[in-house]
Coordinates of C-alpha atoms in Angstrom, one line a residue:
Chain A
N1 CA -0.1 -7.3 24.8
A2 CA 0.4 -5.4 21.5
G3 CA 4.1 -4.7 22.0
V4 CA 5.3 -1.8 19.7
T5 CA 2.7 -0.4 17.3
Q6 CA 3.6 1.7 14.4
T7 CA 1.2 3.6 12.1
P8 CA 0.8 3.9 9.2
K9 CA 2.4 0.9 7.6
F10 CA 2.7 2.6 4.2
Q11 CA 2.8 6.3 3.3
V12 CA 3.5 8.3 0.1
L13 CA 4.3 12.0 0.5
K14 CA 5.0 14.8 -1.8
T15 CA 8.2 16.8 -1.4
G16 CA 7.7 19.5 1.2
Q17 CA 4.8 17.9 3.0
S18 CA 5.0 17.2 6.7
M19 CA 3.7 14.2 8.6
T20 CA 4.0 12.3 11.8
L21 CA 4.8 8.6 12.2
Q22 CA 3.2 7.2 15.3
C23 CA 4.8 4.8 17.7
A24 CA 3.2 3.4 20.8
Q25 CA 4.3 0.7 23.2
D26 CA 2.3 -0.9 26.1
M27 CA 5.2 -2.6 27.9
N28 CA 6.1 0.4 30.1
H29 CA 9.5 0.6 28.5
E30 CA 11.7 3.6 29.3
Y31 CA 13.9 3.5 26.3
M32 CA 12.5 4.2 22.8
S33 CA 14.2 4.9 19.5
W34 CA 13.6 5.6 15.9
Y35 CA 15.7 4.0 13.1
R36 CA 15.6 4.2 9.4
Q37 CA 16.7 1.3 7.2
D38 CA 18.1 1.9 3.7
P39 CA 19.5 -0.8 1.4
G40 CA 23.1 -1.7 2.2
M41 CA 23.3 0.6 5.2
G42 CA 21.7 -1.4 8.0
L43 CA 19.6 0.5 10.5
R44 CA 20.7 4.0 11.5
L45 CA 19.5 5.8 14.6
I46 CA 17.5 9.0 14.1
H47 CA 16.4 10.0 17.6
Y48 CA 16.1 8.3 20.9
S49 CA 14.5 8.8 24.4
V50 CA 15.5 7.5 27.8
G51 CA 12.1 8.4 29.4
A52 CA 9.2 10.8 29.2
G53 CA 10.4 14.4 28.6
I54 CA 13.9 13.3 27.6
T55 CA 15.0 13.0 24.0
D56 CA 18.3 13.2 22.1
Q57 CA 19.7 13.0 18.6
G58 CA 21.1 9.9 17.0
E59 CA 23.2 9.4 13.9
V60 CA 20.9 11.0 11.3
P61 CA 18.6 13.5 13.0
N62 CA 18.4 16.2 10.3
G63 CA 14.8 16.7 9.0
Y64 CA 13.2 14.9 11.9
N65 CA 11.7 16.0 15.2
V66 CA 10.6 13.9 18.2
S67 CA 8.9 14.5 21.5
R68 CA 8.1 12.1 24.4
S69 CA 5.2 13.5 26.5
T70 CA 4.3 10.0 27.8
T71 CA 6.1 6.8 28.5
E72 CA 3.9 5.0 25.9
D73 CA 4.2 7.3 22.8
F74 CA 7.2 8.5 20.8
P75 CA 6.1 10.1 17.5
L76 CA 8.5 11.1 14.8
R77 CA 7.8 14.2 12.8
L78 CA 9.0 14.9 9.3
L79 CA 9.1 18.7 9.0
S80 CA 9.4 19.1 5.2
A81 CA 9.7 15.7 3.4
A82 CA 12.5 15.2 0.9
P83 CA 13.1 12.3 -1.5
S84 CA 16.2 11.4 0.6
Q85 CA 13.8 10.5 3.4
T86 CA 12.4 7.7 1.4
S87 CA 13.1 4.7 3.7
V88 CA 11.7 2.1 6.0
Y89 CA 11.3 3.5 9.5
F90 CA 11.3 1.4 12.6
C91 CA 10.4 2.3 16.2
A92 CA 11.8 0.2 19.0
S93 CA 11.6 0.1 22.8
S94 CA 13.6 -1.5 25.6
Y95 CA 13.0 -2.0 29.3
S96 CA 16.5 -1.6 30.6
I97 CA 20.0 -0.6 29.7
G98 CA 21.1 -4.2 29.2
G99 CA 18.0 -5.4 27.4
G100 CA 17.4 -5.8 23.7
Y101 CA 15.0 -3.7 21.8
T102 CA 11.5 -4.8 20.7
F103 CA 10.8 -3.4 17.2
G104 CA 7.6 -2.3 15.6
S105 CA 6.6 -3.7 12.2
G106 CA 7.9 -0.6 10.4
T107 CA 6.6 2.2 8.2
R108 CA 7.5 2.2 4.5
L109 CA 7.7 5.9 3.4
T110 CA 8.1 7.1 -0.1
V111 CA 8.7 10.8 -0.9
V112 CA 8.0 11.8 -4.5
Chain B
A1 CA 32.6 5.5 18.7
Q2 CA 31.0 2.1 18.5
K3 CA 31.1 0.3 15.2
I4 CA 29.8 -3.1 13.9
T5 CA 31.2 -4.8 10.9
Q6 CA 29.6 -7.6 9.0
T7 CA 31.8 -8.6 6.0
Q8 CA 29.6 -11.2 4.4
P9 CA 26.9 -9.5 2.3
G10 CA 25.5 -12.9 1.4
M11 CA 25.8 -16.5 2.4
F12 CA 24.4 -19.8 1.2
V13 CA 24.0 -22.9 3.3
Q14 CA 22.4 -26.3 2.6
E15 CA 19.5 -27.4 4.7
K16 CA 20.5 -29.2 7.9
E17 CA 24.0 -27.8 7.7
A18 CA 25.5 -25.4 10.2
V19 CA 26.5 -21.8 9.2
T20 CA 28.5 -19.1 10.8
L21 CA 27.7 -15.4 10.3
D22 CA 30.6 -13.1 11.1
C23 CA 30.5 -10.0 13.2
T24 CA 33.3 -7.8 14.6
Y25 CA 32.8 -4.8 16.7
D26 CA 34.8 -1.8 17.9
T27 CA 34.2 -0.1 21.2
S28 CA 36.3 1.6 23.9
D29 CA 33.7 0.7 26.6
Q30 CA 34.3 -2.3 28.9
S31 CA 30.6 -2.9 29.4
Y32 CA 28.5 -3.6 26.4
G33 CA 25.9 -6.0 25.0
L34 CA 25.9 -7.7 21.6
F35 CA 22.7 -8.7 19.8
W36 CA 21.7 -10.6 16.7
Y37 CA 18.4 -9.9 14.9
K38 CA 16.7 -11.7 12.0
Q39 CA 14.8 -9.8 9.4
P40 CA 12.7 -12.1 7.1
S41 CA 11.3 -10.9 3.8
S42 CA 8.2 -9.8 5.6
G43 CA 10.3 -7.0 7.1
E44 CA 10.0 -7.4 10.9
M45 CA 13.0 -7.4 13.2
I46 CA 13.2 -10.5 15.3
F47 CA 15.5 -10.7 18.3
L48 CA 17.6 -13.9 18.3
I49 CA 20.3 -13.8 21.0
Y50 CA 22.2 -11.6 23.4
Q51 CA 25.7 -11.7 24.8
G52 CA 26.9 -9.4 27.6
S53 CA 30.6 -8.4 27.6
Y54 CA 31.0 -9.8 31.1
D55 CA 29.3 -13.1 30.4
E56 CA 31.9 -15.9 30.6
Q57 CA 29.9 -18.4 28.6
N58 CA 28.8 -18.1 25.1
A59 CA 25.1 -17.5 24.7
T60 CA 22.8 -20.1 23.3
E61 CA 19.1 -20.0 22.3
G62 CA 17.9 -23.2 20.7
R63 CA 19.7 -23.6 17.3
Y64 CA 21.4 -20.2 17.7
S65 CA 24.7 -19.8 19.5
L66 CA 27.0 -16.8 19.8
N67 CA 30.7 -17.4 19.4
F68 CA 32.0 -14.6 21.6
Q69 CA 35.8 -13.9 21.4
K70 CA 36.3 -10.8 23.4
A71 CA 40.0 -10.4 22.7
R72 CA 39.3 -10.5 18.9
K73 CA 36.2 -8.3 19.4
S74 CA 34.1 -10.8 17.4
A75 CA 30.6 -12.1 18.0
N76 CA 29.8 -14.6 15.3
L77 CA 26.3 -16.1 15.1
V78 CA 26.2 -19.9 14.6
I79 CA 23.0 -21.5 13.3
S80 CA 22.9 -25.2 13.6
A81 CA 20.8 -27.5 11.5
S82 CA 19.7 -24.8 9.0
Q83 CA 16.1 -24.8 7.9
L84 CA 14.4 -23.2 4.9
G85 CA 12.8 -20.7 7.3
D86 CA 16.2 -19.4 8.3
S87 CA 16.5 -17.6 5.0
A88 CA 16.6 -14.0 5.9
M89 CA 18.7 -10.9 6.6
Y90 CA 20.7 -11.1 9.8
F91 CA 22.0 -8.1 11.7
C92 CA 24.6 -7.9 14.4
A93 CA 24.2 -5.0 16.8
M94 CA 25.9 -3.6 19.9
R95 CA 24.7 -1.5 22.8
E96 CA 27.2 0.3 25.0
L97 CA 26.0 0.0 28.6
N98 CA 27.4 3.2 30.1
T99 CA 24.8 5.7 31.0
G100 CA 25.6 8.2 28.3
T101 CA 25.0 6.0 25.3
A102 CA 23.0 3.1 26.6
S103 CA 20.0 4.0 24.4
K104 CA 22.0 3.6 21.2
L105 CA 21.9 0.3 19.4
T106 CA 24.4 0.3 16.6
F107 CA 23.8 -2.1 13.7
G108 CA 26.0 -3.7 11.1
T109 CA 25.0 -3.7 7.4
G110 CA 23.7 -7.2 7.6
T111 CA 24.2 -10.6 6.0
R112 CA 21.6 -12.2 3.7
L113 CA 21.4 -15.9 4.3
Q114 CA 19.9 -18.2 1.8
V115 CA 19.2 -21.8 2.8
T116 CA 19.0 -24.3 -0.1
L117 CA 17.7 -27.8 -0.4

């Protein structure tokens, strides 16, 4: 049972490049979310999904897109990378409304 | 809107002593869940403990307990018998359980705990 798998673990992008952060879970969880973590600001919600085909914006969605074509996968796309998107990104999933989230190991992204 | 406040940026505790990490929250919902996560220097987020708003007893998980005071809107984490491995960043988080926002886990800014010999 792999839990929540994020790839890549590290990435360096040039300003203006695009890329996709991958997230997959094998626990059949309906709820999935993307967070970014910046020093002194905790974790902030980017986008979330309550099931396949259903996504919505979180607190800081600008510059990011998501889709949820399957229950297992929830990729995060950076459309045109900016230095302000330098951060650690976490994907997380949950099996129910009342349950806690299981987090992936994170992706450390640097935009130069 | 839901909000979590952690007022202690950093805490020190001696090994084998107990420590309390503060967390207050703000919500207009009657049904919500409160969580504590641990983030060691390796970076992963580790779930520690959960308290539901309708739970009458404080949650406990081994050396972790949650001091839930609903009227004060506080959900402090108590770690008993601290160990060197408890040194980490600790985050308080809340999830409103009504259908519209149930997917959103809101985090505080965290408290860095350092356990000393």
